Coordinates of C-alpha atoms and ligand atoms in Angstrom, one line a residue:
X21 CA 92.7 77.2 57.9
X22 CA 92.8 80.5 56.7
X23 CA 91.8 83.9 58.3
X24 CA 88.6 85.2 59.2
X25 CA 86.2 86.3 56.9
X26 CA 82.8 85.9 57.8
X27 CA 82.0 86.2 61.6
X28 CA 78.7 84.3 62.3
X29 CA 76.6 84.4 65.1
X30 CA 76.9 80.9 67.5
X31 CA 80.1 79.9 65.6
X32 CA 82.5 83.1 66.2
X33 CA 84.0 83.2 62.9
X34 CA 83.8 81.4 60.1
X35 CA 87.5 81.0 57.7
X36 CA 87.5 81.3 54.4
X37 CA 88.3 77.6 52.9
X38 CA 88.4 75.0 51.0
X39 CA 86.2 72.4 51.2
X40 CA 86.4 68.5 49.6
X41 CA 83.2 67.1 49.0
X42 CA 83.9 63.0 47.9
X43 CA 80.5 62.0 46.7
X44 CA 79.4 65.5 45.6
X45 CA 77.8 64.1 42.6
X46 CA 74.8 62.0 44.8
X47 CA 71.5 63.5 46.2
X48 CA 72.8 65.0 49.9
X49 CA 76.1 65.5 48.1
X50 CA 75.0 67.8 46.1
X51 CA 72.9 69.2 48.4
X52 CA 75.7 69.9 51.0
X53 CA 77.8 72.0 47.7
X54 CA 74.5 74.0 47.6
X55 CA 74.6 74.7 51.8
X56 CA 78.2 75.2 51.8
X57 CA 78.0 78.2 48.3
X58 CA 74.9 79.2 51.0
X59 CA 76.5 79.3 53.9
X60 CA 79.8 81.3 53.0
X61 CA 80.4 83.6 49.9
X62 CA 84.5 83.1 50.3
X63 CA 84.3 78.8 50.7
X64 CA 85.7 77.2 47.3
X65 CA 84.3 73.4 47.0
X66 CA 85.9 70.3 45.2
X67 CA 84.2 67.6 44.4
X68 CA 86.1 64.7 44.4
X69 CA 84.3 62.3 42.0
X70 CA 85.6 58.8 40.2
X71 CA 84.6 60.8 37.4
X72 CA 84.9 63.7 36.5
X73 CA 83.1 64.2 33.2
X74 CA 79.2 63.3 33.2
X75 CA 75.8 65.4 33.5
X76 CA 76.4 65.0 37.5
X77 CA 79.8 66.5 37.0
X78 CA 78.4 68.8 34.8
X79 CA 75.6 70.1 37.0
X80 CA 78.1 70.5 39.7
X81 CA 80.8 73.3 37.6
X82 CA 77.2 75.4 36.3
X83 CA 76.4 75.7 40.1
X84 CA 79.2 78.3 40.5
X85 CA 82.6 79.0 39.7
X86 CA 83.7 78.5 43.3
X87 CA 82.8 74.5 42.6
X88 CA 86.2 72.5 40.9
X89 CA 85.5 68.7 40.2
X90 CA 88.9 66.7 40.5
X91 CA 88.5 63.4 39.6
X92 CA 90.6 60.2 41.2
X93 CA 90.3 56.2 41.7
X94 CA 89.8 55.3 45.4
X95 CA 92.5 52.9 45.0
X96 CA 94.8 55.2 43.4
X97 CA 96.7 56.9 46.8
X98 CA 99.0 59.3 44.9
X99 CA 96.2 60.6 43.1
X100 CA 93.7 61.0 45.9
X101 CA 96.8 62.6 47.7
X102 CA 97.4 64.9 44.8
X103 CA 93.2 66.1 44.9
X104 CA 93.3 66.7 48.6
X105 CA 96.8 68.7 48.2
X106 CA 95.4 72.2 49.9
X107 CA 91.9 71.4 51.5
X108 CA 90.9 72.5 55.0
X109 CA 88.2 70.0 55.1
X110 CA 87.1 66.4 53.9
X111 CA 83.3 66.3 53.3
X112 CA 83.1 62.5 52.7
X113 CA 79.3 61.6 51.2
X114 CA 80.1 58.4 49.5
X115 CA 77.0 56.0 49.7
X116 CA 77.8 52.1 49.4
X117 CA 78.4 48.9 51.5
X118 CA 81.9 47.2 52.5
X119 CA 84.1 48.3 49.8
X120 CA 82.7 51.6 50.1
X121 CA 81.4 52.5 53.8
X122 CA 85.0 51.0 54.8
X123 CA 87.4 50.4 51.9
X124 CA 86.9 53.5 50.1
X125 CA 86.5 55.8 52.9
X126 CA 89.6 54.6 54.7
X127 CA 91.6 55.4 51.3
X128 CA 90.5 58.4 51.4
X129 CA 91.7 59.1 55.4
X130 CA 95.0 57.7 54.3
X131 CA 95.3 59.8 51.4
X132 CA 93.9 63.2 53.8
X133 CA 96.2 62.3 56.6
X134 CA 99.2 62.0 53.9
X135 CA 98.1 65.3 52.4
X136 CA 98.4 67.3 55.5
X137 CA 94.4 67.7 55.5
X138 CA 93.6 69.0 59.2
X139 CA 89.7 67.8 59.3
X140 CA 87.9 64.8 58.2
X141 CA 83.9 64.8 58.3
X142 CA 82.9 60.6 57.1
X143 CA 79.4 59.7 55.9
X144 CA 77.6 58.7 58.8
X145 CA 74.6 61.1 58.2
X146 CA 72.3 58.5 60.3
X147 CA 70.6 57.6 64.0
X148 CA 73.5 56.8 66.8
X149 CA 75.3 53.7 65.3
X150 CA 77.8 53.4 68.6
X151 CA 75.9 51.3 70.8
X152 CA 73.7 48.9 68.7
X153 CA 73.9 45.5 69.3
X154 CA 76.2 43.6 67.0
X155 CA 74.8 41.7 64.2
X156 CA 71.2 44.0 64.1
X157 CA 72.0 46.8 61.6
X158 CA 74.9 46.3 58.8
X159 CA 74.7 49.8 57.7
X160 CA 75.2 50.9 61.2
X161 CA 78.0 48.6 62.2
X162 CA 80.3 49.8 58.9
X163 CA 80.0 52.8 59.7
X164 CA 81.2 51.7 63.4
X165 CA 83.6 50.3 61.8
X166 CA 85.3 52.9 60.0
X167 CA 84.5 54.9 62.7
X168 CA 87.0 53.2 65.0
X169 CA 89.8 53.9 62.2
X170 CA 88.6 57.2 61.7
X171 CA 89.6 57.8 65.4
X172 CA 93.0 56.3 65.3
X173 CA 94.1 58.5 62.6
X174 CA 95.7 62.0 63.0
X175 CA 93.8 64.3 62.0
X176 CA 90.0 65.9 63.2
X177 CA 86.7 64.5 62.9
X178 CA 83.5 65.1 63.0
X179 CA 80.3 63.0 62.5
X180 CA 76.9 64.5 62.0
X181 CA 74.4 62.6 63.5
X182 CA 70.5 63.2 62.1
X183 CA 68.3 60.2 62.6
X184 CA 66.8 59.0 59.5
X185 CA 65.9 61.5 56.3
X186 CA 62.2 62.8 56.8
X187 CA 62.0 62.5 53.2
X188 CA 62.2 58.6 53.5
X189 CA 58.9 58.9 55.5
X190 CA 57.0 59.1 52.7
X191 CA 58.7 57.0 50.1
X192 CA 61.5 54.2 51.0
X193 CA 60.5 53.3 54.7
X194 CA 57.1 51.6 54.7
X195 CA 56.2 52.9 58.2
X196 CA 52.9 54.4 57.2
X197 CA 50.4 53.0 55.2
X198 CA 48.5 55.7 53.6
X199 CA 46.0 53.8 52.0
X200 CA 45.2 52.1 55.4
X201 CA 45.2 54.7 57.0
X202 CA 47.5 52.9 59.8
X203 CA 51.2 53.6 61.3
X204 CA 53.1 50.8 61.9
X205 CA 55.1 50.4 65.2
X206 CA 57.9 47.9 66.4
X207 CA 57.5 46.8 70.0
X208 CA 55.8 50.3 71.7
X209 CA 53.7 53.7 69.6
X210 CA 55.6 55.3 72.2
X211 CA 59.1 55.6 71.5
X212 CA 60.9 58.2 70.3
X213 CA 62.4 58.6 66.6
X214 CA 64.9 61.4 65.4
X215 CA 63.9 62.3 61.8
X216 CA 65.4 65.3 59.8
X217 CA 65.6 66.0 56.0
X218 CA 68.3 65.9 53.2
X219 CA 68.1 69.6 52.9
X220 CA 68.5 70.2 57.1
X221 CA 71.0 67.7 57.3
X222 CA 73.2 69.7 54.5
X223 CA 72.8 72.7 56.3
X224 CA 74.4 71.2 59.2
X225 CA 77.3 69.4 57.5
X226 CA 78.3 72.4 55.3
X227 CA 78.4 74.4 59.0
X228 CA 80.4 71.4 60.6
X229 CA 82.2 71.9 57.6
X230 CA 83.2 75.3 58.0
X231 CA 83.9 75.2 62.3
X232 CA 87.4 74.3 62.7
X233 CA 85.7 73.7 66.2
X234 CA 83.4 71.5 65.7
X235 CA 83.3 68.3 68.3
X236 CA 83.6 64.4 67.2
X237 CA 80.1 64.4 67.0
X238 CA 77.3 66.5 66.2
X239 CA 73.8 65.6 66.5
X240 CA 70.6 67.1 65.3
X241 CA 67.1 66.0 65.1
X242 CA 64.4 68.3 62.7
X243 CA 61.8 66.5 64.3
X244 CA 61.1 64.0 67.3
X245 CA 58.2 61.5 67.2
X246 CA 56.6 58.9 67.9
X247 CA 54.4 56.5 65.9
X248 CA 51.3 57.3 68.2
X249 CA 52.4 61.2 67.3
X250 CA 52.6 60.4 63.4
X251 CA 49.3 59.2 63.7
X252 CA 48.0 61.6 65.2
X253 CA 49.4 64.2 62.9
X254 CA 48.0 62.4 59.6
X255 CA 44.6 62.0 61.5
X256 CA 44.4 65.8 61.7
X257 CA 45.9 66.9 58.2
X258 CA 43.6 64.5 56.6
X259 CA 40.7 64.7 58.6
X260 CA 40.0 60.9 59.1
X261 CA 41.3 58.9 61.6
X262 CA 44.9 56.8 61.3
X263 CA 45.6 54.5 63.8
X264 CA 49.0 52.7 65.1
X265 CA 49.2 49.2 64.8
X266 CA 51.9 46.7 66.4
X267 CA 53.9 45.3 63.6
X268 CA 55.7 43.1 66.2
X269 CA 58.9 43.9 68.6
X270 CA 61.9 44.6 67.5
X271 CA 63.6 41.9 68.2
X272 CA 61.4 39.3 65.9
X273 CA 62.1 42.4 63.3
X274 CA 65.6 41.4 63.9
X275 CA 65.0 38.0 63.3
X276 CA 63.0 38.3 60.1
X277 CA 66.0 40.7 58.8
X278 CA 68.3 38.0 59.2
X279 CA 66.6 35.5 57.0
X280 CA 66.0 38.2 54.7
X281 CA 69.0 39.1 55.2
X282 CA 70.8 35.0 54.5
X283 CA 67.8 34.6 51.6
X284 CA 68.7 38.1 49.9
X285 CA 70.2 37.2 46.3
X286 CA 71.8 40.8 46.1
X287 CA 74.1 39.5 49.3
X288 CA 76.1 42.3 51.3
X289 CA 76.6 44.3 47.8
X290 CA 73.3 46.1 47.6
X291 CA 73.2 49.2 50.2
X292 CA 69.1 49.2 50.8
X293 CA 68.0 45.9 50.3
X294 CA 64.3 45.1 52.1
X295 CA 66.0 43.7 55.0
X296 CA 68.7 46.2 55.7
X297 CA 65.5 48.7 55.8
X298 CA 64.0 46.3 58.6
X299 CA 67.4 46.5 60.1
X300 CA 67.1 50.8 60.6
X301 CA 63.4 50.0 62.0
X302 CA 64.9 47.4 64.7
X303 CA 67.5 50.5 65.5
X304 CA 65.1 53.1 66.0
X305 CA 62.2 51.1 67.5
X306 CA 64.6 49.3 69.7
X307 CA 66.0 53.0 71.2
X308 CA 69.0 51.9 70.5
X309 CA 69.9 54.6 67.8
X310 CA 67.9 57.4 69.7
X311 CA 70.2 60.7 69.7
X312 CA 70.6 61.5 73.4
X313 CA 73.0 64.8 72.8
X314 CA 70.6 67.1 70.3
X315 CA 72.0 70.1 69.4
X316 CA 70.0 71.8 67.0
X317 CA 70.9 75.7 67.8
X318 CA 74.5 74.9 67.2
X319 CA 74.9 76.9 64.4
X320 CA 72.1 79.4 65.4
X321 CA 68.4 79.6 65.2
X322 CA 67.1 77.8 61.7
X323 CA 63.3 76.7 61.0
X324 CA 63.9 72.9 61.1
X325 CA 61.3 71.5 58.6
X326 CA 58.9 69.3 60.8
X327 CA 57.2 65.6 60.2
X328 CA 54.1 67.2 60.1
X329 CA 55.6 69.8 57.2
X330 CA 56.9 66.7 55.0
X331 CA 53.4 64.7 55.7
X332 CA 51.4 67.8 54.7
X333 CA 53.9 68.2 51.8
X334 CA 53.1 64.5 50.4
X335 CA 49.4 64.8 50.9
X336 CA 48.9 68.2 48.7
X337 CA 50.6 66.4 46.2
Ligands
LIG428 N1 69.8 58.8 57.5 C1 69.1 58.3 56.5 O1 67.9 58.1 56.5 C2 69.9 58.1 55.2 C3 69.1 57.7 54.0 C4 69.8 57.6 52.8 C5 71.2 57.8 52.8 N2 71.9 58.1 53.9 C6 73.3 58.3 53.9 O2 73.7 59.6 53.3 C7 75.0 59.4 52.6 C8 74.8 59.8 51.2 O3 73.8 59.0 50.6 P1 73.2 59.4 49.1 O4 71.9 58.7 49.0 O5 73.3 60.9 48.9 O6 74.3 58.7 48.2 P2 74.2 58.5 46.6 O7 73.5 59.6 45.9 O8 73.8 57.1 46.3 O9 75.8 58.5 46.2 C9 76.8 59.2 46.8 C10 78.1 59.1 46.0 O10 78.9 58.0 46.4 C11 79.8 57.8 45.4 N3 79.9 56.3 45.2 C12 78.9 55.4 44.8 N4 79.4 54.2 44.7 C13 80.7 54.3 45.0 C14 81.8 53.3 45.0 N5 81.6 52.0 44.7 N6 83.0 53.7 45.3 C15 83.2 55.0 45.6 N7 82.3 56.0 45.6 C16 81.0 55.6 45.3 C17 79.3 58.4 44.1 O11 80.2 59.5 43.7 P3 81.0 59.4 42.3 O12 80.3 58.5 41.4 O13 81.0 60.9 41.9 O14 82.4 59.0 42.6 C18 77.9 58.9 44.5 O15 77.6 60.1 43.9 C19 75.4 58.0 52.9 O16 76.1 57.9 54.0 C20 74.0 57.3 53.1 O17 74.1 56.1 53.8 C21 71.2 58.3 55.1

């Protein structure tokens, strides 16, 4: 790491470095090259990409002249050794299944380990995948997966932990009905679900980034409801009443993901197929992904942007 530059409040001292982002080109990619410029005025970013022409490419070298975008196979070692040759940190953001969560990712430890890289940060960005039960969330269980290797290797790492994106309240998790004015809920209105957006959960990663102290994990939560809460909340931003209503437990969400899951024609290649997103449900209603270790001051005092801001955000619109 190289020498103090920016001391910051809650971390000590930031050190001027450089920073690989693999995945840079996708939506909290790109988002994480934004909080990293942000977050230190010395950091230089790479973004390691399969590709390195194309508009994403593109949009990533007009950011600023402190982003470089290298380009490499994942199945080419001595090329992914030769784009990691200097970094401080891997930022890993690649978004896929198997050959992705797994393959990919553990080509790209290889390669970091090989290139002398001291810190490793893989794409977890999710609720606590440690403890579910086997054979109830795919996603999760990858990510357990690489998780374990992750651990084995030499070098540092640190997950960040976030629940699920905020953002996906109000588009790909079908939790609230708007039109019916109804919340659903999975075995009780009561339990408790970690949400925090893209944007907050870039923040976060382009600080773990930058603390050559960070811990194995770090979890933060924007927001912490409930589906009797989110109700309640849309009740008095809109003025009429939404109600929760019991979609079932979680373990005959389980089920029903399973057939989906043996029906689905897109088999394990597809990342969010309909039953992998009855899958996250069964995680968060169950309270098996709930973050028990928030740490949201961490890196200092930052206006977390709320369920309620999000709703309120999607109902002006
Ligand atoms: N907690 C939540 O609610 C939640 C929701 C959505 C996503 N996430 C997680 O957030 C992370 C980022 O997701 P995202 O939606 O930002 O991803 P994304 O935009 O779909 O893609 C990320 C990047 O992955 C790389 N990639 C895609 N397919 C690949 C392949 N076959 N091999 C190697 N690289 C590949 C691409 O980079 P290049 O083409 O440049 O190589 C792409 O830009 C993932 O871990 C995802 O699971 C969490």
């Amino acid at each position: 790491m190289g020498r103090c530059r920016t001391p910051v409040r809650s971390v000590g001292c930031m050190t001027s470095s450089i920073v690989l982002v693999a995945g840079a080109t996708g939506d909290l990619g790109s988002r994480i090259v934004d909080a990293l410029l942000a977050a230190d005025p010395d950091v230089r970013v790479r973004a390691l990409s399969r590709s390195a022409t194309g508009l994403a490419a593109d949009r990533l070298t007009t950011r600023s002249d402190r982003v470089s975008v290298v380009s490499a196979a994942y199945d080419d070692h001595d090329g992914l050794v030769s784009a990691l040759a200097g970094v401080d940190v891997v930022v890993s953001v690649l978004s896929g299944t198997r050959s992705v969560v797994v393959d990919a990712q553990t080509a790209l430890l290889a390669a970091a380990v090989d290139a002398g890289v001291p810190r490793f940060v893989p794409s977890d960005y999710s609720a606590d995948y440690r403890a579910i039960t086997p054979g109830t969330n795919r996603n999760f269980e990858l990510r357990r997966e690489f998780a374990a290797a992750l651990d084995a290797a030499p070098i540092r790492a640190t997950s960040v932990l976030n629940g699920a994106f905020t953002d996906m309240l109000t588009g790909q998790a079908p939790m609230i009905l708007f039109d019916r004015r109804t919340v659903l809920y999975w075995s009780s209105p009561d339990q408790l679900l970690d949400f925090t957006t893209k944007d907050d959960t870039a923040r976060v990663t382009a600080r773990v980034a930058l603390d050559p102290d960070a811990p194995r994990v770090v979890e933060v939560a924007g927001d912490r409801v409930t589906a009797r809460s989110v109700a309640d909340t849309l009740s008095r931003l809109t003025g009429t009443r939404f109600r929760t209503q019991w979609a079932g437990t979680a373990s005959t969400l389980s089920a029903m993901a399973r057939v989906g899951r043996r029906l689905s024609r897109a088999d394990d290649a597809e990342p969010f197929p309909a039953w992998q997103g009855m899958q996250y449900f069964v995680s968060m209603f169950s309270g098996e992904a709930e973050l028990h270790h928030v740490a949201n001051d961490r890196y200092g005092p930052h206006d977390w942007t709320t369920v309620r801001d999000v709703l309120a955000a999607h109902l002006q619109a």
